mmCIF file of C-alpha atoms and ligand atoms in Angstrom:
data_model
loop_
_atom_site.group_PDB
_atom_site.id
_atom_site.type_symbol
_atom_site.label_atom_id
_atom_site.label_comp_id
_atom_site.label_asym_id
_atom_site.label_seq_id
_atom_site.Cartn_x
_atom_site.Cartn_y
_atom_site.Cartn_z
ATOM 1 C CA MET A 26 -0.132 -0.218 0.104
ATOM 2 C CA GLU A 27 2.761 2.529 0.979
ATOM 3 C CA ASP A 28 4.034 2.601 -2.970
ATOM 4 C CA LYS A 29 0.390 3.641 -3.629
ATOM 5 C CA LYS A 30 -0.923 7.144 -3.418
ATOM 6 C CA PRO A 31 -3.722 8.498 -1.285
ATOM 7 C CA LEU A 32 -6.977 9.295 -3.771
ATOM 8 C CA LEU A 33 -7.931 11.260 -0.950
ATOM 9 C CA LYS A 34 -5.550 13.274 1.600
ATOM 10 C CA VAL A 35 -7.173 15.202 4.773
ATOM 11 C CA LYS A 36 -4.484 16.924 6.487
ATOM 12 C CA ASN A 37 -4.457 19.103 9.551
ATOM 13 C CA LEU A 38 -8.108 19.476 8.826
ATOM 14 C CA LYS A 39 -10.295 21.797 11.133
ATOM 15 C CA GLN A 40 -14.189 22.648 10.722
ATOM 16 C CA TYR A 41 -15.126 25.312 13.179
ATOM 17 C CA PHE A 42 -18.505 27.535 13.083
ATOM 18 C CA ARG A 43 -19.454 30.483 14.456
ATOM 19 C CA THR A 44 -22.615 30.390 16.370
ATOM 20 C CA SER A 45 -22.033 33.990 18.397
ATOM 21 C CA SER A 46 -19.871 37.009 18.729
ATOM 22 C CA LYS A 47 -18.545 34.837 21.838
ATOM 23 C CA TYR A 48 -18.875 31.167 20.616
ATOM 24 C CA THR A 49 -16.980 28.754 18.556
ATOM 25 C CA VAL A 50 -17.829 25.146 18.049
ATOM 26 C CA LYS A 51 -14.712 23.498 17.368
ATOM 27 C CA ALA A 52 -16.515 20.605 15.565
ATOM 28 C CA VAL A 53 -13.642 19.443 13.867
ATOM 29 C CA ASP A 54 -9.842 19.801 15.108
ATOM 30 C CA ASP A 55 -6.702 18.917 13.489
ATOM 31 C CA VAL A 56 -7.855 15.974 12.219
ATOM 32 C CA SER A 57 -5.344 13.956 9.677
ATOM 33 C CA PHE A 58 -6.366 10.182 7.564
ATOM 34 C CA ASP A 59 -5.885 9.347 4.181
ATOM 35 C CA ILE A 60 -8.353 7.113 2.066
ATOM 36 C CA TYR A 61 -6.644 4.834 -0.498
ATOM 37 C CA PRO A 62 -8.013 3.878 -3.979
ATOM 38 C CA GLY A 63 -10.338 1.275 -3.187
ATOM 39 C CA GLU A 64 -10.132 0.314 0.269
ATOM 40 C CA THR A 65 -12.534 1.403 3.063
ATOM 41 C CA TYR A 66 -11.588 3.851 5.945
ATOM 42 C CA GLY A 67 -14.275 3.531 8.647
ATOM 43 C CA LEU A 68 -15.118 6.766 10.648
ATOM 44 C CA VAL A 69 -16.251 6.478 14.024
ATOM 45 C CA GLY A 70 -17.537 8.508 16.755
ATOM 46 C CA GLU A 71 -20.884 8.768 19.114
ATOM 47 C CA SER A 72 -23.177 11.682 17.968
ATOM 48 C CA GLY A 73 -21.933 15.096 17.762
ATOM 49 C CA SER A 74 -17.946 13.720 17.626
ATOM 50 C CA GLY A 75 -17.632 16.031 13.965
ATOM 51 C CA LYS A 76 -18.400 12.708 12.024
ATOM 52 C CA SER A 77 -20.537 14.243 9.378
ATOM 53 C CA THR A 78 -18.919 17.613 9.843
ATOM 54 C CA ILE A 79 -15.461 15.465 8.227
ATOM 55 C CA GLY A 80 -17.981 14.179 5.787
ATOM 56 C CA ARG A 81 -18.781 17.532 4.230
ATOM 57 C CA SER A 82 -16.247 19.235 4.415
ATOM 58 C CA VAL A 83 -14.700 16.589 2.025
ATOM 59 C CA ILE A 84 -17.009 16.741 -0.093
ATOM 60 C CA ARG A 85 -16.667 20.529 0.017
ATOM 61 C CA LEU A 86 -20.364 21.625 1.035
ATOM 62 C CA TYR A 87 -18.235 23.309 3.950
ATOM 63 C CA THR A 88 -14.478 25.607 3.489
ATOM 64 C CA PRO A 89 -12.301 24.500 6.001
ATOM 65 C CA THR A 90 -11.531 26.642 8.149
ATOM 66 C CA ALA A 91 -7.723 25.322 8.393
ATOM 67 C CA GLY A 92 -6.247 22.686 6.969
ATOM 68 C CA SER A 93 -6.088 20.945 3.647
ATOM 69 C CA LEU A 94 -7.724 18.391 0.981
ATOM 70 C CA THR A 95 -6.603 16.830 -1.327
ATOM 71 C CA PHE A 96 -8.448 14.825 -3.900
ATOM 72 C CA ASP A 97 -6.860 12.613 -6.305
ATOM 73 C CA GLY A 98 -3.952 14.793 -6.573
ATOM 74 C CA ARG A 99 -6.173 17.605 -7.159
ATOM 75 C CA ASP A 100 -5.705 20.154 -4.087
ATOM 76 C CA ILE A 101 -8.972 21.116 -3.004
ATOM 77 C CA THR A 102 -9.006 23.095 -0.243
ATOM 78 C CA ASP A 103 -9.663 26.580 -1.070
ATOM 79 C CA LYS A 104 -12.510 28.128 -3.639
ATOM 80 C CA LEU A 105 -12.640 25.331 -6.755
ATOM 81 C CA SER A 106 -12.609 26.177 -10.292
ATOM 82 C CA LYS A 107 -15.082 24.896 -12.246
ATOM 83 C CA ASP A 108 -13.484 21.880 -13.442
ATOM 84 C CA ASP A 109 -12.224 20.311 -10.184
ATOM 85 C CA MET A 110 -15.737 21.127 -8.657
ATOM 86 C CA ASN A 111 -17.253 19.299 -11.433
ATOM 87 C CA TYR A 112 -14.861 16.879 -11.018
ATOM 88 C CA VAL A 113 -15.626 16.264 -7.001
ATOM 89 C CA ARG A 114 -19.603 16.192 -8.077
ATOM 90 C CA THR A 115 -18.596 13.120 -10.230
ATOM 91 C CA ASN A 116 -16.176 11.102 -8.729
ATOM 92 C CA MET A 117 -17.303 11.772 -4.959
ATOM 93 C CA GLN A 118 -20.791 11.141 -4.340
ATOM 94 C CA MET A 119 -22.467 10.791 -0.458
ATOM 95 C CA ILE A 120 -25.423 7.682 0.694
ATOM 96 C CA PHE A 121 -27.264 8.992 3.635
ATOM 97 C CA GLN A 122 -28.847 8.250 6.835
ATOM 98 C CA ASP A 123 -32.459 8.264 5.701
ATOM 99 C CA PRO A 124 -33.080 7.539 2.475
ATOM 100 C CA MET A 125 -37.153 8.751 3.121
ATOM 101 C CA ALA A 126 -35.610 11.835 4.064
ATOM 102 C CA SER A 127 -32.823 12.192 1.053
ATOM 103 C CA LEU A 128 -35.167 10.584 -1.876
ATOM 104 C CA ASN A 129 -37.402 13.144 -3.908
ATOM 105 C CA PRO A 130 -41.227 11.281 -3.129
ATOM 106 C CA ARG A 131 -42.522 12.508 -5.713
ATOM 107 C CA LYS A 132 -39.769 11.281 -8.193
ATOM 108 C CA LYS A 133 -39.911 7.822 -9.543
ATOM 109 C CA VAL A 134 -37.077 5.206 -8.476
ATOM 110 C CA GLY A 135 -35.764 5.694 -12.364
ATOM 111 C CA GLU A 136 -35.267 9.264 -12.457
ATOM 112 C CA ILE A 137 -34.080 9.548 -8.926
ATOM 113 C CA ILE A 138 -30.580 7.344 -9.584
ATOM 114 C CA ALA A 139 -30.370 9.144 -13.098
ATOM 115 C CA GLU A 140 -30.746 12.826 -11.567
ATOM 116 C CA GLY A 141 -26.367 12.766 -11.670
ATOM 117 C CA LEU A 142 -26.513 11.573 -15.124
ATOM 118 C CA VAL A 143 -28.731 14.436 -16.538
ATOM 119 C CA ILE A 144 -27.200 17.128 -14.380
ATOM 120 C CA HIS A 145 -23.896 16.572 -15.293
ATOM 121 C CA GLY A 146 -25.110 15.913 -18.996
ATOM 122 C CA ILE A 147 -23.363 12.313 -18.905
ATOM 123 C CA CYS A 148 -25.572 10.383 -20.889
ATOM 124 C CA ALA A 149 -26.757 11.906 -24.257
ATOM 125 C CA THR A 150 -30.299 9.993 -24.691
ATOM 126 C CA LYS A 151 -32.989 8.563 -22.477
ATOM 127 C CA ALA A 152 -32.786 5.124 -23.932
ATOM 128 C CA GLU A 153 -28.957 5.002 -22.920
ATOM 129 C CA ARG A 154 -29.632 6.469 -19.573
ATOM 130 C CA THR A 155 -32.877 3.732 -18.869
ATOM 131 C CA LYS A 156 -30.044 0.860 -19.846
ATOM 132 C CA MET A 157 -27.458 2.416 -17.330
ATOM 133 C CA VAL A 158 -29.904 2.740 -14.629
ATOM 134 C CA GLU A 159 -31.146 -0.456 -15.187
ATOM 135 C CA ARG A 160 -27.695 -2.296 -14.910
ATOM 136 C CA ILE A 161 -26.981 -0.412 -11.494
ATOM 137 C CA LEU A 162 -30.653 -1.463 -10.378
ATOM 138 C CA ASP A 163 -29.462 -5.060 -11.153
ATOM 139 C CA LYS A 164 -26.560 -4.414 -9.443
ATOM 140 C CA VAL A 165 -27.581 -3.448 -6.101
ATOM 141 C CA GLY A 166 -30.150 -6.910 -5.849
ATOM 142 C CA LEU A 167 -33.075 -4.419 -7.192
ATOM 143 C CA ALA A 168 -35.299 -5.464 -10.124
ATOM 144 C CA PRO A 169 -36.561 -3.821 -13.595
ATOM 145 C CA GLU A 170 -39.173 -2.535 -13.098
ATOM 146 C CA HIS A 171 -38.818 -0.775 -9.692
ATOM 147 C CA ILE A 172 -37.947 2.180 -12.502
ATOM 148 C CA ASP A 173 -41.460 3.156 -12.214
ATOM 149 C CA ARG A 174 -42.187 2.794 -8.095
ATOM 150 C CA TYR A 175 -41.729 5.845 -5.434
ATOM 151 C CA PRO A 176 -39.664 5.753 -2.773
ATOM 152 C CA HIS A 177 -42.641 4.636 -0.268
ATOM 153 C CA GLN A 178 -43.081 1.751 -1.955
ATOM 154 C CA PHE A 179 -40.234 0.407 -0.971
ATOM 155 C CA SER A 180 -38.838 -0.693 2.444
ATOM 156 C CA GLY A 181 -35.764 0.576 4.156
ATOM 157 C CA GLY A 182 -33.453 -1.806 3.009
ATOM 158 C CA GLN A 183 -34.701 -1.261 -0.847
ATOM 159 C CA ARG A 184 -34.929 2.581 -0.291
ATOM 160 C CA GLN A 185 -31.053 2.258 0.750
ATOM 161 C CA ARG A 186 -30.268 0.318 -2.387
ATOM 162 C CA VAL A 187 -31.978 3.048 -4.322
ATOM 163 C CA GLY A 188 -29.546 5.851 -1.958
ATOM 164 C CA ILE A 189 -26.262 3.030 -3.167
ATOM 165 C CA ALA A 190 -27.361 2.928 -6.959
ATOM 166 C CA ARG A 191 -27.600 6.888 -7.597
ATOM 167 C CA ALA A 192 -24.055 7.185 -5.993
ATOM 168 C CA LEU A 193 -22.806 4.128 -8.264
ATOM 169 C CA ILE A 194 -24.283 5.584 -11.199
ATOM 170 C CA MET A 195 -21.943 8.043 -11.485
ATOM 171 C CA ASN A 196 -18.919 5.741 -11.051
ATOM 172 C CA PRO A 197 -17.389 7.422 -8.220
ATOM 173 C CA LYS A 198 -14.117 7.300 -7.040
ATOM 174 C CA LEU A 199 -14.904 7.316 -3.720
ATOM 175 C CA ILE A 200 -18.055 7.239 -1.827
ATOM 176 C CA ILE A 201 -19.439 8.998 1.788
ATOM 177 C CA ALA A 202 -21.524 6.963 3.677
ATOM 178 C CA ASP A 203 -22.844 8.542 6.541
ATOM 179 C CA GLU A 204 -24.852 6.389 8.824
ATOM 180 C CA CYS A 205 -25.949 4.791 6.006
ATOM 181 C CA ILE A 206 -27.055 2.166 7.585
ATOM 182 C CA SER A 207 -28.156 3.275 11.588
ATOM 183 C CA ALA A 208 -31.330 2.969 10.686
ATOM 184 C CA LEU A 209 -31.604 -0.493 9.493
ATOM 185 C CA ASP A 210 -32.079 -3.600 11.168
ATOM 186 C CA VAL A 211 -29.142 -5.000 12.365
ATOM 187 C CA SER A 212 -30.452 -7.984 9.475
ATOM 188 C CA ILE A 213 -30.311 -5.882 6.970
ATOM 189 C CA GLN A 214 -27.444 -4.066 7.988
ATOM 190 C CA ALA A 215 -25.520 -6.950 6.492
ATOM 191 C CA GLN A 216 -26.919 -7.216 3.791
ATOM 192 C CA VAL A 217 -26.601 -3.895 2.606
ATOM 193 C CA VAL A 218 -22.566 -4.006 3.915
ATOM 194 C CA ASN A 219 -22.138 -7.163 2.054
ATOM 195 C CA LEU A 220 -23.628 -5.361 -1.306
ATOM 196 C CA MET A 221 -21.553 -2.261 -0.711
ATOM 197 C CA LYS A 222 -18.278 -4.930 -0.601
ATOM 198 C CA ASP A 223 -18.955 -6.742 -3.370
ATOM 199 C CA ILE A 224 -19.956 -4.043 -5.244
ATOM 200 C CA GLN A 225 -16.072 -2.074 -4.033
ATOM 201 C CA LYS A 226 -14.598 -5.405 -5.528
ATOM 202 C CA GLU A 227 -15.924 -5.110 -8.557
ATOM 203 C CA THR A 228 -16.112 -1.248 -9.162
ATOM 204 C CA GLY A 229 -12.670 -0.721 -6.601
ATOM 205 C CA THR A 230 -14.758 2.534 -5.768
ATOM 206 C CA ALA A 231 -12.966 2.879 -2.017
ATOM 207 C CA TYR A 232 -15.281 3.949 0.935
ATOM 208 C CA LEU A 233 -15.518 6.717 4.259
ATOM 209 C CA PHE A 234 -17.667 4.167 6.207
ATOM 210 C CA ILE A 235 -19.303 6.682 8.798
ATOM 211 C CA ALA A 236 -20.713 4.960 12.280
ATOM 212 C CA HIS A 237 -21.662 6.085 15.709
ATOM 213 C CA ASP A 238 -20.172 2.352 16.611
ATOM 214 C CA LEU A 239 -17.534 -0.037 15.601
ATOM 215 C CA SER A 240 -19.882 -3.514 15.432
ATOM 216 C CA MET A 241 -20.617 -2.886 11.349
ATOM 217 C CA VAL A 242 -17.152 -1.515 10.963
ATOM 218 C CA LYS A 243 -14.960 -4.538 11.424
ATOM 219 C CA TYR A 244 -16.785 -5.805 8.789
ATOM 220 C CA ILE A 245 -16.045 -3.622 6.067
ATOM 221 C CA SER A 246 -13.047 -1.057 6.972
ATOM 222 C CA SER A 247 -9.112 -1.807 5.864
ATOM 223 C CA ARG A 248 -8.511 1.043 8.399
ATOM 224 C CA ILE A 249 -10.259 2.933 11.147
ATOM 225 C CA GLY A 250 -10.728 6.465 12.805
ATOM 226 C CA VAL A 251 -11.715 6.633 16.255
ATOM 227 C CA LEU A 252 -13.198 10.461 16.521
ATOM 228 C CA HIS A 253 -13.999 12.224 20.332
ATOM 229 C CA GLN A 254 -15.105 15.534 20.673
ATOM 230 C CA GLY A 255 -13.873 16.592 16.550
ATOM 231 C CA HIS A 256 -10.500 15.093 17.183
ATOM 232 C CA LEU A 257 -8.710 11.915 16.155
ATOM 233 C CA VAL A 258 -8.107 9.870 19.334
ATOM 234 C CA GLU A 259 -7.019 6.775 17.422
ATOM 235 C CA THR A 260 -6.192 5.883 13.813
ATOM 236 C CA GLY A 261 -4.677 2.402 12.225
ATOM 237 C CA THR A 262 -5.772 -0.898 10.345
ATOM 238 C CA THR A 263 -8.910 -2.486 11.457
ATOM 239 C CA GLU A 264 -6.317 -5.577 12.784
ATOM 240 C CA GLU A 265 -4.626 -3.207 15.457
ATOM 241 C CA ILE A 266 -7.935 -1.336 16.244
ATOM 242 C CA PHE A 267 -9.134 -4.408 17.383
ATOM 243 C CA SER A 268 -6.089 -6.778 18.600
ATOM 244 C CA ARG A 269 -4.586 -3.739 20.371
ATOM 245 C CA ALA A 270 -6.617 -0.941 21.174
ATOM 246 C CA ILE A 271 -4.445 1.896 23.179
ATOM 247 C CA HIS A 272 -7.012 5.103 24.366
ATOM 248 C CA PRO A 273 -9.830 4.595 26.709
ATOM 249 C CA TYR A 274 -12.170 5.854 24.085
ATOM 250 C CA THR A 275 -11.644 2.914 21.529
ATOM 251 C CA GLN A 276 -11.495 0.662 24.235
ATOM 252 C CA SER A 277 -15.170 1.783 25.329
ATOM 253 C CA LEU A 278 -16.509 1.393 22.329
ATOM 254 C CA LEU A 279 -15.029 -2.340 21.620
ATOM 255 C CA SER A 280 -16.512 -2.923 24.985
ATOM 256 C CA ALA A 281 -19.881 -1.901 23.677
ATOM 257 C CA ILE A 282 -19.790 -4.229 21.139
ATOM 258 C CA PRO A 283 -22.689 -6.931 21.654
ATOM 259 C CA ARG A 284 -20.817 -10.839 21.523
ATOM 260 C CA PRO A 285 -22.612 -13.349 19.270
ATOM 261 C CA ASN A 286 -21.741 -16.398 21.421
ATOM 262 C CA PRO A 287 -24.047 -15.608 24.936
ATOM 263 C CA ILE A 288 -21.685 -16.630 27.103
ATOM 264 C CA LEU A 289 -19.000 -13.966 26.117
ATOM 265 C CA GLU A 290 -21.932 -11.636 25.799
ATOM 266 C CA LYS A 291 -22.666 -12.748 29.974
ATOM 267 C CA LEU A 292 -19.017 -11.353 30.270
ATOM 268 C CA ARG A 293 -19.102 -8.429 28.845
ATOM 269 C CA VAL A 294 -18.381 -5.260 30.995
ATOM 270 C CA ALA A 295 -19.211 -2.181 29.579
ATOM 271 C CA LYS A 296 -15.985 0.764 29.614
ATOM 272 C CA THR A 297 -17.182 3.973 30.487
ATOM 273 C CA TYR A 298 -14.853 7.118 28.990
ATOM 274 C CA ASP A 299 -15.926 9.842 30.175
ATOM 275 C CA TYR A 300 -13.552 12.589 28.917
ATOM 276 C CA ALA A 301 -14.948 15.447 31.796
ATOM 277 C CA THR A 302 -13.270 13.365 34.659
ATOM 278 C CA SER A 303 -10.506 11.483 32.668
ATOM 279 C CA GLY A 304 -7.782 14.076 33.476
ATOM 280 C CA ILE A 305 -7.384 13.959 29.586
ATOM 281 C CA ASP A 306 -6.938 17.001 27.478
ATOM 282 C CA TYR A 307 -6.912 16.621 23.772
ATOM 283 C CA ASP A 308 -5.327 19.704 23.112
ATOM 284 C CA LYS A 309 -2.063 18.935 24.484
ATOM 285 C CA GLY A 310 -1.618 15.859 23.337
ATOM 286 C CA SER A 311 -0.223 14.559 20.257
ATOM 287 C CA LYS A 312 0.115 12.348 17.366
ATOM 288 C CA HIS A 313 2.146 9.281 18.804
ATOM 289 C CA LEU A 314 2.696 5.611 16.547
ATOM 290 C CA VAL A 315 2.767 2.668 17.682
ATOM 291 C CA GLU A 316 3.608 0.684 15.307
ATOM 292 C CA GLY A 317 2.889 -0.056 11.377
ATOM 293 C CA THR A 318 -0.134 2.961 10.640
ATOM 294 C CA HIS A 319 -1.357 2.790 14.228
ATOM 295 C CA TYR A 320 -1.407 5.958 16.005
ATOM 296 C CA VAL A 321 -2.543 7.496 19.202
ATOM 297 C CA LEU A 322 -3.935 11.193 20.326
ATOM 298 C CA GLY A 323 -1.951 11.942 24.142
ATOM 299 C CA THR A 324 0.460 13.156 26.120
ATOM 300 C CA ASP A 325 3.517 11.293 26.978
ATOM 301 C CA LYS A 326 2.542 10.766 30.757
ATOM 302 C CA GLU A 327 -0.943 9.609 29.108
ATOM 303 C CA MET A 328 0.482 7.500 25.922
ATOM 304 C CA GLU A 329 3.653 6.012 29.023
ATOM 305 C CA GLN A 330 0.646 4.797 31.167
ATOM 306 C CA TRP A 331 -2.282 3.511 28.718
ATOM 307 C CA MET A 332 1.026 1.385 27.087
ATOM 308 C CA ALA A 333 1.843 -0.252 30.542
ATOM 309 C CA ASN A 334 -2.182 -0.947 30.728
ATOM 310 C CA ASN A 335 -1.952 -2.682 27.457
ATOM 311 C CA PRO A 336 1.259 -4.622 27.015
HETATM 312 P P1 LIG B 6 -21.618 13.705 14.220
HETATM 313 O O1 LIG B 6 -21.828 13.200 12.678
HETATM 314 O O2 LIG B 6 -20.405 13.116 14.290
HETATM 315 O O3 LIG B 6 -22.722 13.576 15.145
HETATM 316 P P2 LIG B 6 -21.803 16.473 13.572
HETATM 317 O O4 LIG B 6 -20.355 16.607 12.698
HETATM 318 O O5 LIG B 6 -22.913 16.258 12.587
HETATM 319 O O6 LIG B 6 -21.647 15.081 14.261
HETATM 320 O O7 LIG B 6 -21.359 17.756 14.713
HETATM 321 C C1 LIG B 6 -19.883 18.105 15.366
HETATM 322 C C2 LIG B 6 -20.683 18.873 16.526
HETATM 323 O O8 LIG B 6 -20.600 20.125 15.577
HETATM 324 C C3 LIG B 6 -21.871 18.860 16.992
HETATM 325 O O9 LIG B 6 -21.229 19.438 17.997
HETATM 326 C C4 LIG B 6 -22.856 19.671 16.278
HETATM 327 O O10 LIG B 6 -23.717 20.262 16.959
HETATM 328 C C5 LIG B 6 -21.352 20.911 15.526
HETATM 329 N N1 LIG B 6 -22.108 21.676 14.331
HETATM 330 C C6 LIG B 6 -22.506 20.675 13.123
HETATM 331 N N2 LIG B 6 -22.522 21.333 12.532
HETATM 332 C C7 LIG B 6 -22.624 22.617 13.053
HETATM 333 C C8 LIG B 6 -23.096 23.854 12.106
HETATM 334 N N3 LIG B 6 -23.522 24.442 10.725
HETATM 335 N N4 LIG B 6 -23.511 24.979 12.343
HETATM 336 C C9 LIG B 6 -22.971 24.881 13.932
HETATM 337 N N5 LIG B 6 -22.269 24.110 14.992
HETATM 338 C C10 LIG B 6 -22.467 22.623 13.807
HETATM 339 MG MG1 LIG B 7 -23.879 12.683 11.981
#
């Protein structure tokens, strides 16, 4: 992987929101990570930790307060040229948590899926577009006759397939999936994650897979970043995070995953993490390399203590 160039480079990203003359929300504070072509980077953290803001900054719905964003070799940090804007709008796509809210209820599924093609003038004829939509419907496990139905005629899982189809038809290099399975039943979650994995194998698209817990992230991500209060507290390969998480917040997330084996589930002890009483100050910490691509945010003293607890 080292010799491959990252598809997306997020470097020291800060995204602040000024909410009043006295107060600024530091939604994202000095976050760095890379996503390589065809891989999945899982971004995990509790509600309000800044996950969606990172997704929106990356796709340039916001202009970063500080730091830099590089996508496929293009600097997309500041005001985008028309060409770069078009490049981002076609090669990066987003899948949202609630497909009912993000799919226009008055439009037929076929029109919804083809929308990006129409906006960007990608397919010349209607017949060509219909053909593409049919092919994509098949790819996401829906039938050709679904083309003339409306979003409300689908189940939650099917609607999310429509959301995926809409993103996929643009043949993007990166798909940002913002809690795209959180609203689905657990059994359906696994189906959608498997579908996304199959699609990735076939198309080579990369994912930024955003979730509030680690349970499904494990099955789709090659690397994981753990976000808390706008700070990336730990990042590494899925193996590194699951076998030797160092940061107490990561450990609390790991201990919250239900175990499929009922005996082990009974033994599971959920660890709590309270930043306010932990004595930890993210602003005083710096990025420490554990090994490989495994980094933890902490002070030298905190690192020493955490490493001693996790030999
Ligand atoms: P997550 O997706 O992890 O739940 P968000 O990125 O939505 O978190 O939000 C992170 C923090 O930034 C929250 O405290 C939220 O209230 C705040 N925030 C997000 N967007 C805005 C905005 N446009 N203006 C002000 N504050 C915002
Ligand atoms: Mg969110």
